[in-house]
Coordinates of C-alpha atoms and ligand atoms in Angstrom, one line a residue:
X1 CA -9.3 -36.6 16.6
X2 CA -9.6 -32.9 16.7
X3 CA -11.0 -30.9 14.5
X4 CA -7.8 -27.8 13.9
X5 CA -7.8 -27.7 10.1
X6 CA -4.7 -26.8 8.8
X7 CA -3.5 -24.7 6.0
X8 CA 0.5 -25.8 5.0
X9 CA 2.2 -23.2 2.8
X10 CA 4.9 -24.0 0.3
X11 CA 6.7 -21.7 -2.1
X12 CA 8.8 -22.3 -5.3
X13 CA 10.8 -21.3 -7.4
X14 CA 13.1 -19.1 -5.1
X15 CA 13.1 -17.1 -2.0
X16 CA 12.2 -13.9 -0.9
X17 CA 8.9 -14.0 -2.6
X18 CA 7.2 -12.9 0.4
X19 CA 6.0 -16.4 2.0
X20 CA 6.0 -15.4 5.8
X21 CA 3.3 -12.2 4.6
X22 CA 1.2 -14.4 2.6
X23 CA 1.1 -16.4 5.5
X24 CA 0.4 -14.0 8.1
X25 CA -2.0 -12.4 6.0
X26 CA -4.0 -15.3 5.7
X27 CA -4.1 -15.6 8.9
X28 CA -5.4 -12.2 9.7
X29 CA -8.5 -12.8 7.4
X30 CA -9.4 -15.6 9.3
X31 CA -8.6 -14.1 12.5
X32 CA -10.9 -11.6 11.0
X33 CA -13.7 -14.4 10.8
X34 CA -13.4 -15.1 14.1
X35 CA -11.4 -17.9 14.1
X36 CA -8.3 -18.6 16.7
X37 CA -5.8 -18.9 14.4
X38 CA -2.1 -20.2 15.4
X39 CA 0.7 -20.2 13.3
X40 CA 4.3 -21.7 12.9
X41 CA 7.4 -21.4 10.8
X42 CA 9.3 -24.9 9.7
X43 CA 13.2 -23.6 9.2
X44 CA 15.1 -26.5 7.7
X45 CA 18.7 -25.3 8.4
X46 CA 20.6 -27.1 11.2
X47 CA 20.7 -24.3 13.7
X48 CA 19.0 -25.2 16.6
X49 CA 17.6 -22.0 17.1
X50 CA 17.7 -18.7 15.5
X51 CA 19.8 -17.6 17.7
X52 CA 23.6 -18.0 16.5
X53 CA 23.0 -16.6 13.2
X54 CA 24.5 -13.5 11.9
X55 CA 21.4 -10.8 11.1
X56 CA 23.4 -10.9 7.6
X57 CA 22.5 -14.7 7.0
X58 CA 18.6 -14.4 7.7
X59 CA 17.6 -10.9 9.1
X60 CA 17.0 -10.1 12.7
X61 CA 16.2 -13.0 15.3
X62 CA 12.8 -12.6 16.7
X63 CA 12.6 -13.1 20.2
X64 CA 9.0 -14.3 21.3
X65 CA 8.0 -13.5 24.8
X66 CA 8.6 -16.7 26.5
X67 CA 12.1 -16.0 25.4
X68 CA 12.7 -18.3 22.3
X69 CA 14.7 -16.9 19.5
X70 CA 13.0 -17.2 16.5
X71 CA 12.8 -16.2 12.6
X72 CA 11.9 -13.1 11.6
X73 CA 8.9 -14.4 10.2
X74 CA 7.2 -14.7 13.7
X75 CA 6.9 -11.3 14.3
X76 CA 5.6 -10.6 11.0
X77 CA 2.6 -13.3 12.0
X78 CA 2.6 -11.5 15.7
X79 CA 2.1 -7.9 14.1
X80 CA -0.6 -9.4 11.2
X81 CA -2.4 -11.5 13.5
X82 CA -2.3 -10.1 16.2
X83 CA -1.2 -13.3 19.0
X84 CA 1.4 -14.1 21.2
X85 CA 3.9 -17.1 19.9
X86 CA 5.3 -18.7 21.6
X87 CA 8.8 -21.6 21.5
X88 CA 6.2 -23.8 20.1
X89 CA 6.1 -21.6 17.0
X90 CA 9.7 -22.3 15.3
X91 CA 11.0 -25.6 14.5
X92 CA 14.0 -26.3 12.8
X93 CA 15.8 -29.4 11.4
X94 CA 18.6 -28.9 14.1
X95 CA 15.5 -29.0 16.9
X96 CA 14.2 -32.2 15.4
X97 CA 17.3 -34.5 14.9
X98 CA 18.1 -33.1 18.5
X99 CA 15.1 -34.9 19.5
X100 CA 15.3 -37.9 17.6
X101 CA 19.1 -38.7 18.5
X102 CA 18.4 -37.8 22.9
X103 CA 15.2 -40.3 22.0
X104 CA 17.5 -42.8 20.8
X105 CA 20.0 -41.8 23.3
X106 CA 17.5 -43.2 26.6
X107 CA 16.4 -46.0 24.2
X108 CA 13.1 -45.0 23.1
X109 CA 13.2 -46.6 19.8
X110 CA 15.4 -50.1 21.4
X111 CA 15.8 -52.6 18.2
X112 CA 15.0 -50.2 15.7
X113 CA 17.6 -48.9 12.4
X114 CA 16.9 -44.9 13.2
X115 CA 16.1 -43.0 10.0
X116 CA 14.6 -40.4 8.6
X117 CA 11.0 -41.6 7.3
X118 CA 10.0 -42.8 10.0
X119 CA 12.2 -41.2 13.2
X120 CA 12.2 -37.5 11.7
X121 CA 8.6 -37.4 9.6
X122 CA 6.7 -38.5 12.7
X123 CA 8.6 -36.5 15.1
X124 CA 7.9 -33.0 12.6
X125 CA 4.7 -34.5 12.6
X126 CA 4.5 -34.5 16.8
X127 CA 5.8 -31.1 16.3
X128 CA 2.9 -29.9 14.5
X129 CA 0.0 -31.9 16.3
X130 CA 1.8 -30.6 19.7
X131 CA 0.4 -27.1 18.3
X132 CA -3.3 -28.6 18.5
X133 CA -3.3 -28.4 22.6
X134 CA -1.7 -25.6 23.9
X135 CA -2.6 -24.5 27.3
X136 CA -5.9 -22.2 26.2
X137 CA -8.0 -24.2 23.6
X138 CA -7.6 -25.9 20.7
X139 CA -6.9 -23.3 17.4
X140 CA -9.3 -23.7 14.7
X141 CA -6.6 -23.8 12.6
X142 CA -3.5 -23.9 12.5
X143 CA -1.0 -22.5 9.4
X144 CA 2.3 -24.2 8.9
X145 CA 5.1 -21.9 6.9
X146 CA 7.3 -24.1 5.4
X147 CA 10.7 -22.2 4.6
X148 CA 12.7 -22.9 1.7
X149 CA 12.4 -23.4 -1.3
X150 CA 10.1 -26.4 -2.5
X151 CA 13.6 -28.6 -4.2
X152 CA 16.0 -28.2 -1.7
X153 CA 17.6 -31.5 0.1
X154 CA 17.2 -30.1 3.6
X155 CA 13.4 -29.1 3.2
X156 CA 12.7 -32.6 2.0
X157 CA 12.4 -34.6 5.4
X158 CA 9.1 -31.5 5.9
X159 CA 7.5 -31.4 2.7
X160 CA 7.2 -35.8 3.1
X161 CA 5.6 -34.9 7.2
X162 CA 3.2 -33.2 5.4
X163 CA 2.5 -35.3 2.8
X164 CA 1.9 -37.7 5.8
X165 CA -0.1 -35.5 7.6
X166 CA -2.7 -34.8 5.2
X167 CA -2.9 -38.1 4.3
X168 CA -3.8 -39.4 7.8
X169 CA -6.0 -36.2 9.1
X170 CA -9.9 -36.8 7.6
X171 CA -10.6 -35.7 4.5
X172 CA -11.0 -31.8 4.0
X173 CA -8.9 -30.4 7.1
X174 CA -5.8 -30.3 5.4
X175 CA -4.9 -27.3 2.8
X176 CA -1.6 -26.6 0.6
X177 CA -1.1 -23.4 -0.7
X178 CA 2.4 -23.1 -3.1
X179 CA 3.2 -19.6 -4.0
X180 CA 5.1 -19.2 -7.8
X181 CA 6.4 -16.6 -9.1
X182 CA 5.5 -14.9 -12.7
X183 CA 8.2 -13.2 -14.4
X184 CA 7.9 -10.0 -16.6
X185 CA 10.0 -10.7 -19.6
X186 CA 10.6 -6.4 -19.3
X187 CA 11.0 -6.7 -23.3
X188 CA 7.3 -7.7 -24.5
X189 CA 6.0 -6.7 -20.9
X190 CA 4.9 -10.1 -20.9
X191 CA 4.2 -12.4 -17.3
X192 CA 5.1 -16.0 -17.9
X193 CA 4.0 -18.8 -16.9
X194 CA 6.5 -21.4 -16.8
X195 CA 8.3 -20.8 -13.9
X196 CA 5.1 -21.5 -11.5
X197 CA 4.6 -24.9 -13.8
X198 CA 7.3 -26.2 -13.0
X199 CA 7.5 -25.3 -9.4
X200 CA 3.9 -27.2 -8.8
X201 CA 5.6 -30.2 -11.1
X202 CA 8.1 -29.8 -8.1
X203 CA 6.2 -30.1 -5.9
X204 CA 3.6 -32.8 -7.5
X205 CA 6.8 -34.9 -8.0
X206 CA 7.0 -35.4 -4.2
X207 CA 3.2 -36.1 -3.6
X208 CA 1.8 -33.2 -2.7
X209 CA -0.6 -31.4 -5.1
X210 CA -1.4 -27.4 -4.2
X211 CA -5.1 -26.7 -3.4
X212 CA -4.1 -22.8 -3.9
X213 CA -1.5 -20.8 -6.1
X214 CA -0.7 -17.8 -5.0
X215 CA 1.5 -16.3 -7.9
X216 CA 4.2 -13.7 -7.4
X217 CA 4.5 -10.9 -9.4
X218 CA 4.4 -6.9 -10.2
X219 CA 1.5 -7.0 -11.7
X220 CA -2.1 -8.7 -11.7
X221 CA -2.7 -11.8 -14.4
X222 CA -5.3 -11.7 -16.3
X223 CA -8.3 -14.7 -16.6
X224 CA -6.7 -16.5 -19.4
X225 CA -3.5 -16.7 -17.7
X226 CA -5.4 -17.5 -15.3
X227 CA -6.7 -20.3 -16.4
X228 CA -3.4 -21.8 -18.4
X229 CA -2.2 -21.7 -14.9
X230 CA -5.2 -24.1 -13.6
X231 CA -5.1 -26.4 -16.6
X232 CA -1.0 -27.3 -16.5
X233 CA -0.9 -27.1 -12.7
X234 CA -4.2 -29.2 -11.8
X235 CA -5.5 -26.2 -9.6
X236 CA -8.8 -24.9 -9.9
X237 CA -9.1 -21.7 -12.1
X238 CA -10.9 -20.2 -9.0
X239 CA -7.8 -21.2 -6.8
X240 CA -5.2 -19.0 -9.0
X241 CA -5.1 -15.8 -7.2
X242 CA -2.1 -12.9 -8.3
X243 CA -0.1 -12.1 -5.3
X244 CA 0.8 -8.8 -6.5
X245 CA 3.5 -6.2 -5.4
X246 CA 1.9 -3.5 -3.0
X247 CA 3.4 0.0 -1.6
X248 CA 3.0 -1.1 2.1
X249 CA 3.1 -4.4 3.8
X250 CA 0.0 -3.7 5.3
X251 CA -1.8 -3.7 2.4
X252 CA -2.0 -7.2 1.9
X253 CA -4.4 -8.9 3.9
X254 CA -7.2 -6.7 2.3
X255 CA -5.8 -7.2 -1.1
X256 CA -5.9 -11.0 -0.7
X257 CA -9.5 -10.2 0.5
X258 CA -10.4 -8.7 -2.4
X259 CA -9.4 -11.1 -4.9
X260 CA -11.4 -13.8 -2.7
X261 CA -8.7 -16.0 -0.9
X262 CA -10.2 -15.7 2.6
X263 CA -13.3 -17.2 1.3
X264 CA -11.3 -19.4 -0.4
X265 CA -10.0 -21.0 2.4
X266 CA -13.5 -20.9 4.7
X267 CA -14.8 -22.8 1.6
X268 CA -12.5 -25.5 1.0
X269 CA -11.5 -26.3 4.7
X270 CA -15.5 -25.9 5.3
X271 CA -15.1 -23.3 8.5
X272 CA -17.6 -22.4 10.1
X273 CA -17.3 -18.8 11.2
X274 CA -18.8 -15.7 10.4
X275 CA -18.5 -13.0 7.1
X276 CA -14.8 -11.3 7.6
X277 CA -14.6 -8.0 10.0
X278 CA -11.6 -5.8 8.7
X279 CA -12.9 -2.8 9.8
X280 CA -9.9 -2.1 12.6
X281 CA -7.7 -3.1 9.6
X282 CA -9.4 -0.9 7.3
X283 CA -9.1 2.0 9.1
X284 CA -4.9 1.2 10.1
X285 CA -4.5 1.0 6.3
X286 CA -6.0 4.3 5.5
X287 CA -4.3 5.8 8.2
X288 CA -1.3 4.8 6.3
X289 CA -2.5 6.3 2.9
X290 CA -3.2 10.0 4.3
X291 CA -0.8 10.8 6.9
X292 CA -1.0 14.6 7.4
X293 CA 3.6 15.0 7.5
X294 CA 6.2 13.1 7.2
X295 CA 9.5 12.9 9.5
X296 CA 13.0 10.9 9.0
X297 CA 14.6 8.9 11.5
X298 CA 18.3 8.0 11.5
X299 CA 19.1 4.2 12.2
X300 CA 22.7 3.8 13.0
X301 CA 23.8 0.0 13.2
X302 CA 26.0 -2.3 12.2
X303 CA 24.0 -4.0 10.2
X304 CA 22.3 -1.0 8.2
X305 CA 22.7 -2.5 5.1
X306 CA 20.3 -5.3 5.2
X307 CA 16.5 -3.5 6.5
X308 CA 15.6 -7.1 7.2
X309 CA 18.4 -7.1 10.3
X310 CA 16.4 -4.4 11.8
X311 CA 12.5 -5.5 10.2
X312 CA 10.9 -5.9 14.1
X313 CA 12.5 -2.1 15.0
X314 CA 11.7 -0.7 11.1
X315 CA 7.5 -1.3 11.5
X316 CA 7.7 -0.6 14.9
X317 CA 8.6 3.0 14.0
X318 CA 6.1 2.6 11.3
X319 CA 3.4 2.1 13.9
X320 CA 4.6 4.9 16.1
X321 CA 3.9 6.6 12.4
X322 CA 0.4 5.2 12.1
X323 CA -0.7 6.2 15.5
X324 CA 0.7 10.0 15.1
X325 CA -0.5 9.9 11.5
X326 CA 3.0 10.8 10.0
X327 CA 4.8 8.9 7.5
X328 CA 8.1 8.0 9.2
X329 CA 10.8 7.6 6.5
X330 CA 14.0 5.6 8.0
X331 CA 17.1 6.3 6.9
X332 CA 19.2 2.8 8.4
X333 CA 23.0 4.4 8.2
X334 CA 26.2 2.2 8.6
X335 CA 27.8 3.3 12.4
X336 CA 31.1 2.5 10.0
X337 CA 30.8 6.0 8.0
X338 CA 30.8 8.1 11.1
X339 CA 33.7 6.7 12.9
X340 CA 37.1 8.4 11.1
X341 CA 35.1 11.0 9.3
X342 CA 35.7 14.1 10.1
X343 CA 32.0 14.9 8.2
X344 CA 30.3 12.5 10.9
X345 CA 28.2 15.7 12.2
X346 CA 26.4 15.9 8.6
X347 CA 25.7 12.3 8.3
X348 CA 23.1 12.3 11.3
X349 CA 21.7 16.4 10.1
X350 CA 17.8 16.2 9.3
X351 CA 16.5 13.8 11.3
X352 CA 13.9 14.5 13.5
X353 CA 14.7 11.4 15.6
X354 CA 17.7 9.0 16.0
X355 CA 17.4 5.4 17.0
X356 CA 20.4 3.7 18.2
X357 CA 19.4 -0.3 18.0
X358 CA 20.7 -3.3 19.2
X359 CA 23.6 -5.5 18.6
X360 CA 26.7 -7.5 19.2
X361 CA 30.2 -7.0 19.0
X362 CA 33.1 -3.8 19.0
X363 CA 32.7 -3.7 15.3
X364 CA 31.0 0.2 14.3
X365 CA 30.4 0.6 18.0
X366 CA 32.5 4.1 18.1
X367 CA 30.3 4.9 15.4
X368 CA 27.0 4.8 17.3
X369 CA 28.8 6.6 20.3
X370 CA 29.1 9.2 18.1
X371 CA 24.9 9.2 17.6
X372 CA 24.5 9.1 20.8
X373 CA 26.5 12.2 21.5
X374 CA 24.8 14.1 18.8
X375 CA 21.2 12.9 19.9
X376 CA 22.5 14.5 23.5
X377 CA 24.0 17.3 22.8
X378 CA 21.7 18.5 19.4
X379 CA 18.3 17.4 21.9
X380 CA 17.2 15.1 19.3
X381 CA 14.8 12.2 20.2
X382 CA 16.6 9.3 21.3
X383 CA 15.6 5.9 21.4
X384 CA 18.0 3.6 22.1
X385 CA 17.4 -0.1 22.4
X386 CA 19.5 -2.7 23.9
X387 CA 22.6 -2.0 23.2
X388 CA 21.5 1.3 22.4
X389 CA 20.8 1.8 25.8
X390 CA 24.9 0.4 27.2
X391 CA 26.1 2.7 24.4
X392 CA 24.5 6.0 25.2
X393 CA 26.2 4.6 28.8
X394 CA 29.1 4.4 27.7
X395 CA 29.0 7.9 26.1
X396 CA 27.2 9.5 29.0
X397 CA 29.9 8.5 31.6
X398 CA 32.7 9.3 29.1
X399 CA 31.7 12.9 28.1
X400 CA 30.2 14.0 31.3
X401 CA 30.8 12.2 33.9
X402 CA 34.5 12.8 31.9
X403 CA 35.4 9.1 32.6
X404 CA 37.7 8.7 29.5
X405 CA 38.1 5.0 29.7
X406 CA 34.4 4.4 30.0
X407 CA 33.7 1.1 28.2
X408 CA 31.6 -1.9 27.7
X409 CA 33.4 -5.6 28.7
X410 CA 31.9 -6.9 25.3
X411 CA 34.3 -4.7 24.0
X412 CA 37.1 -4.1 26.5
X413 CA 37.3 -7.2 29.0
X414 CA 39.8 -5.6 30.8
X415 CA 38.6 -2.1 30.3
X416 CA 39.2 -0.3 33.6
X417 CA 35.9 1.2 33.7
X418 CA 33.4 -1.5 33.3
X419 CA 29.9 0.9 33.0
X420 CA 28.7 -1.6 30.9
X421 CA 29.5 -5.4 32.4
X422 CA 28.4 -9.0 32.4
X423 CA 25.3 -9.6 34.6
X424 CA 26.3 -11.8 37.5
X425 CA 24.9 -14.6 36.4
X426 CA 26.1 -14.5 32.8
X427 CA 29.7 -14.7 34.0
X428 CA 29.8 -18.6 34.6
X429 CA 28.4 -19.8 31.1
X430 CA 30.3 -20.6 28.2
X431 CA 28.0 -22.4 25.6
X432 CA 26.4 -19.5 23.5
X433 CA 22.8 -21.2 22.1
X434 CA 20.1 -19.9 24.0
X435 CA 22.1 -19.0 27.2
X436 CA 20.7 -15.0 27.1
X437 CA 19.0 -13.8 29.5
X438 CA 15.6 -13.8 26.9
X439 CA 11.6 -13.7 27.4
X440 CA 9.7 -11.3 29.1
X441 CA 10.7 -9.2 32.4
X442 CA 8.8 -7.4 34.9
X443 CA 10.4 -3.4 34.7
X444 CA 9.4 -1.4 37.3
X445 CA 8.9 2.4 35.9
X446 CA 9.1 5.8 38.1
X447 CA 6.8 7.9 38.3
X448 CA 6.7 10.9 37.0
X449 CA 9.6 10.3 33.6
X450 CA 9.4 10.0 30.2
X451 CA 8.5 6.4 30.2
X452 CA 6.3 6.3 32.6
X453 CA 4.1 9.1 30.6
X454 CA 4.8 7.3 27.9
X455 CA 3.6 3.3 29.3
X456 CA 1.0 5.4 31.5
X457 CA 1.3 2.7 34.0
X458 CA 3.3 1.2 36.9
X459 CA 4.5 -2.1 35.4
X460 CA 5.4 -3.7 32.1
X461 CA 6.4 -6.7 31.4
X462 CA 9.2 -6.7 27.8
X463 CA 11.4 -8.9 26.1
X464 CA 14.8 -9.8 27.0
X465 CA 18.1 -10.6 24.7
X466 CA 21.3 -10.1 26.4
X467 CA 24.1 -11.2 28.4
X468 CA 25.6 -7.6 29.5
X469 CA 24.0 -4.4 32.4
X470 CA 24.8 -1.3 33.2
X471 CA 27.5 -1.9 36.4
X472 CA 25.4 -1.0 39.3
X473 CA 29.0 0.7 41.0
X474 CA 28.5 3.1 38.5
X475 CA 24.3 4.0 39.0
X476 CA 24.8 6.6 41.8
X477 CA 27.1 8.4 39.5
X478 CA 25.6 8.1 36.6
X479 CA 22.2 9.2 38.6
X480 CA 24.1 12.1 40.0
X481 CA 25.2 13.9 36.8
X482 CA 21.5 13.9 35.4
X483 CA 20.7 10.2 34.4
X484 CA 17.5 9.0 35.0
X485 CA 17.2 4.8 36.2
X486 CA 13.8 5.0 34.8
X487 CA 13.3 1.6 34.7
X488 CA 14.5 -1.2 37.1
X489 CA 13.8 -4.9 37.7
X490 CA 11.3 -5.8 40.9
X491 CA 14.7 -6.9 43.5
X492 CA 16.2 -3.1 41.5
X493 CA 19.1 -4.9 40.7
X494 CA 18.9 -4.2 36.7
X495 CA 18.1 -0.7 35.0
X496 CA 16.0 -1.8 32.6
X497 CA 15.5 2.2 31.1
X498 CA 16.9 5.5 31.2
X499 CA 16.4 8.3 30.6
X500 CA 18.2 11.9 30.6
X501 CA 16.8 14.7 32.9
X502 CA 18.0 18.1 30.4
X503 CA 16.4 16.5 27.0
X504 CA 13.5 17.0 25.4
X505 CA 13.3 13.1 24.9
X506 CA 15.8 10.8 25.3
X507 CA 15.3 6.9 26.0
X508 CA 17.0 4.2 26.6
X509 CA 15.9 0.3 27.0
X510 CA 17.5 -2.8 27.9
X511 CA 14.8 -4.8 26.7
X512 CA 13.7 -5.0 23.1
X513 CA 9.8 -2.7 22.7
X514 CA 10.2 -3.0 19.1
X515 CA 9.1 -7.4 19.9
X516 CA 5.8 -5.9 21.0
X517 CA 4.4 -3.4 18.6
X518 CA 1.4 -4.1 16.3
X519 CA 0.3 -2.2 13.7
X520 CA -2.6 -1.2 15.1
X521 CA -1.5 -0.8 18.7
X522 CA 1.7 1.1 17.8
X523 CA 3.9 -0.2 21.6
X524 CA 3.9 3.0 24.0
X525 CA 7.8 4.4 23.5
X526 CA 7.7 4.1 19.8
X527 CA 4.8 5.8 19.8
X528 CA 6.1 8.4 22.3
X529 CA 9.3 8.5 20.6
X530 CA 8.1 9.8 16.9
X531 CA 5.6 11.7 18.6
X532 CA 8.5 13.5 19.9
X533 CA 10.2 13.8 16.7
X534 CA 7.7 15.1 15.2
X535 CA 7.2 17.8 17.7
X536 CA 11.4 18.4 17.0
X537 CA 10.6 18.5 13.3
X538 CA 7.7 21.5 13.8
X539 CA 10.2 23.0 16.0
X540 CA 12.4 23.0 13.4
X541 CA 10.2 23.9 10.5
X542 CA 9.1 26.9 13.0
X543 CA 12.6 28.4 13.8
X544 CA 13.7 27.6 9.8
X545 CA 11.0 27.3 7.0
X546 CA 13.0 25.1 4.3
X547 CA 15.6 24.0 7.0
X548 CA 14.6 20.5 7.1
X549 CA 14.2 19.6 3.9
X550 CA 18.3 21.3 3.0
X551 CA 19.6 19.7 5.3
X552 CA 17.6 16.1 4.2
X553 CA 19.0 16.5 0.7
X554 CA 23.6 16.4 2.6
Ligands
LIG1 N1 25.5 -7.0 23.2 C1 24.5 -6.7 24.6 C2 24.3 -8.1 25.3 O1 25.0 -8.7 25.0 C3 23.6 -6.1 23.7 C4 22.8 -7.3 22.7 C5 21.2 -6.5 22.6 O2 21.4 -5.5 21.6 N2 20.4 -7.8 22.0 O3 24.1 -7.5 26.4

């Protein structure tokens, strides 16, 4: 039996209370005490992974370095705990059932009736246990966040598995942290505890007694309320914490630490560790609180009405802001709004930088092409991510090379000018799940380019998620016209990064640099993009003071 300790995080009442951020913040507090922490997200849906879901369903698909297409909470975990997670860090009902059915067909359970208890629950427990024996050292603590809300039918097998897990581990090795809601009745200005009481009742009905309660609310509760919650929920008074709204998500770990969440975890799990060192996190929070200016960035995408669809991009832009000591205000602009709109230029005016993020399918591409054209012509710093690189290349081919029909075969399969085409090894693939070019691949960076200046090294590894690429047949033409292929795969066959010669900062990446950005260590391209945007902002301000603000109002 290993000495690893476990923290299970569940949520009651309703979704969207910030369980992922709470789990990530607890991870940070433990890591700050010198402990080795890892974290697992359990998603009770039947999809094998998040890769086939629309971002409208669950927000962005986060890609790990080993190429797993996972829940966006893994992004929060990586950013807060500053660790690289793997395909083992996200399990779904689909994966569990697939594994059990596979074993059944192999005959691993010969003679048995295969059932939710014990076969499904055992498989779940095995996955959790599997995290104790990762390739490097054994973690001191594993945090396991159970997605969904307690009371949902689909999360029941997972809750049953964690109930059993606690029973099977030595006493004091497992903690249950439950996140609940404290609504504020606006007319009386009162926080109410009844929902929290019900959420805990629901959890206890399935045999789990929470050890710690995090009560999400708009304001702090007083000791009377904490006493009441403690009494009705059977949780000690000093293990009932407020989880109050904060201005910036990176303030949460410090708010938790100040309330004593970190020391409570240490005490209840008898963890052997030193005092927390949160100096670097505090410095980062100070930088967020004291920006020396503000810039506006326009992000043009097709899922723009849901910010979660671009969460890692938005976070990476914020990290670029922290590194440049500037507040970055990002407007998400629905690309379709630019289409068939004679005033489309007005919608892009006033931004100091433009981002075209990743995406799939034809809808909204015309608007994104206009965004690329605008950034190129107006010399606005531009960052194109994956589809953003592809669209920028199509725009360049149409408007600079004069190839009117230039297109991506993703949008027009039979286009006579397939500037962007399926990668050769993608052509025979018909199955959709997990079949893209996924995860880390090396990229050789051309010296003397903006990309090289940003990274400061010759080779980088970045995370991919795509099927299409710049068609090599057009590479020469594009280069002659001023597009620099500044990043290439080691075999020279794939263009991984582009930039434009006659432009202050116009970079496109076939990979997703946003996935490797951290609040204390902005990803180099995001840091450089924000720096260039800040310079652009200052240039425009110098030319005409007040002009930017006027444009922003449009
Ligand atoms: N749809 C494009 C491709 O498959 C871009 C993917 C993306 O932006 N992640 O190559």
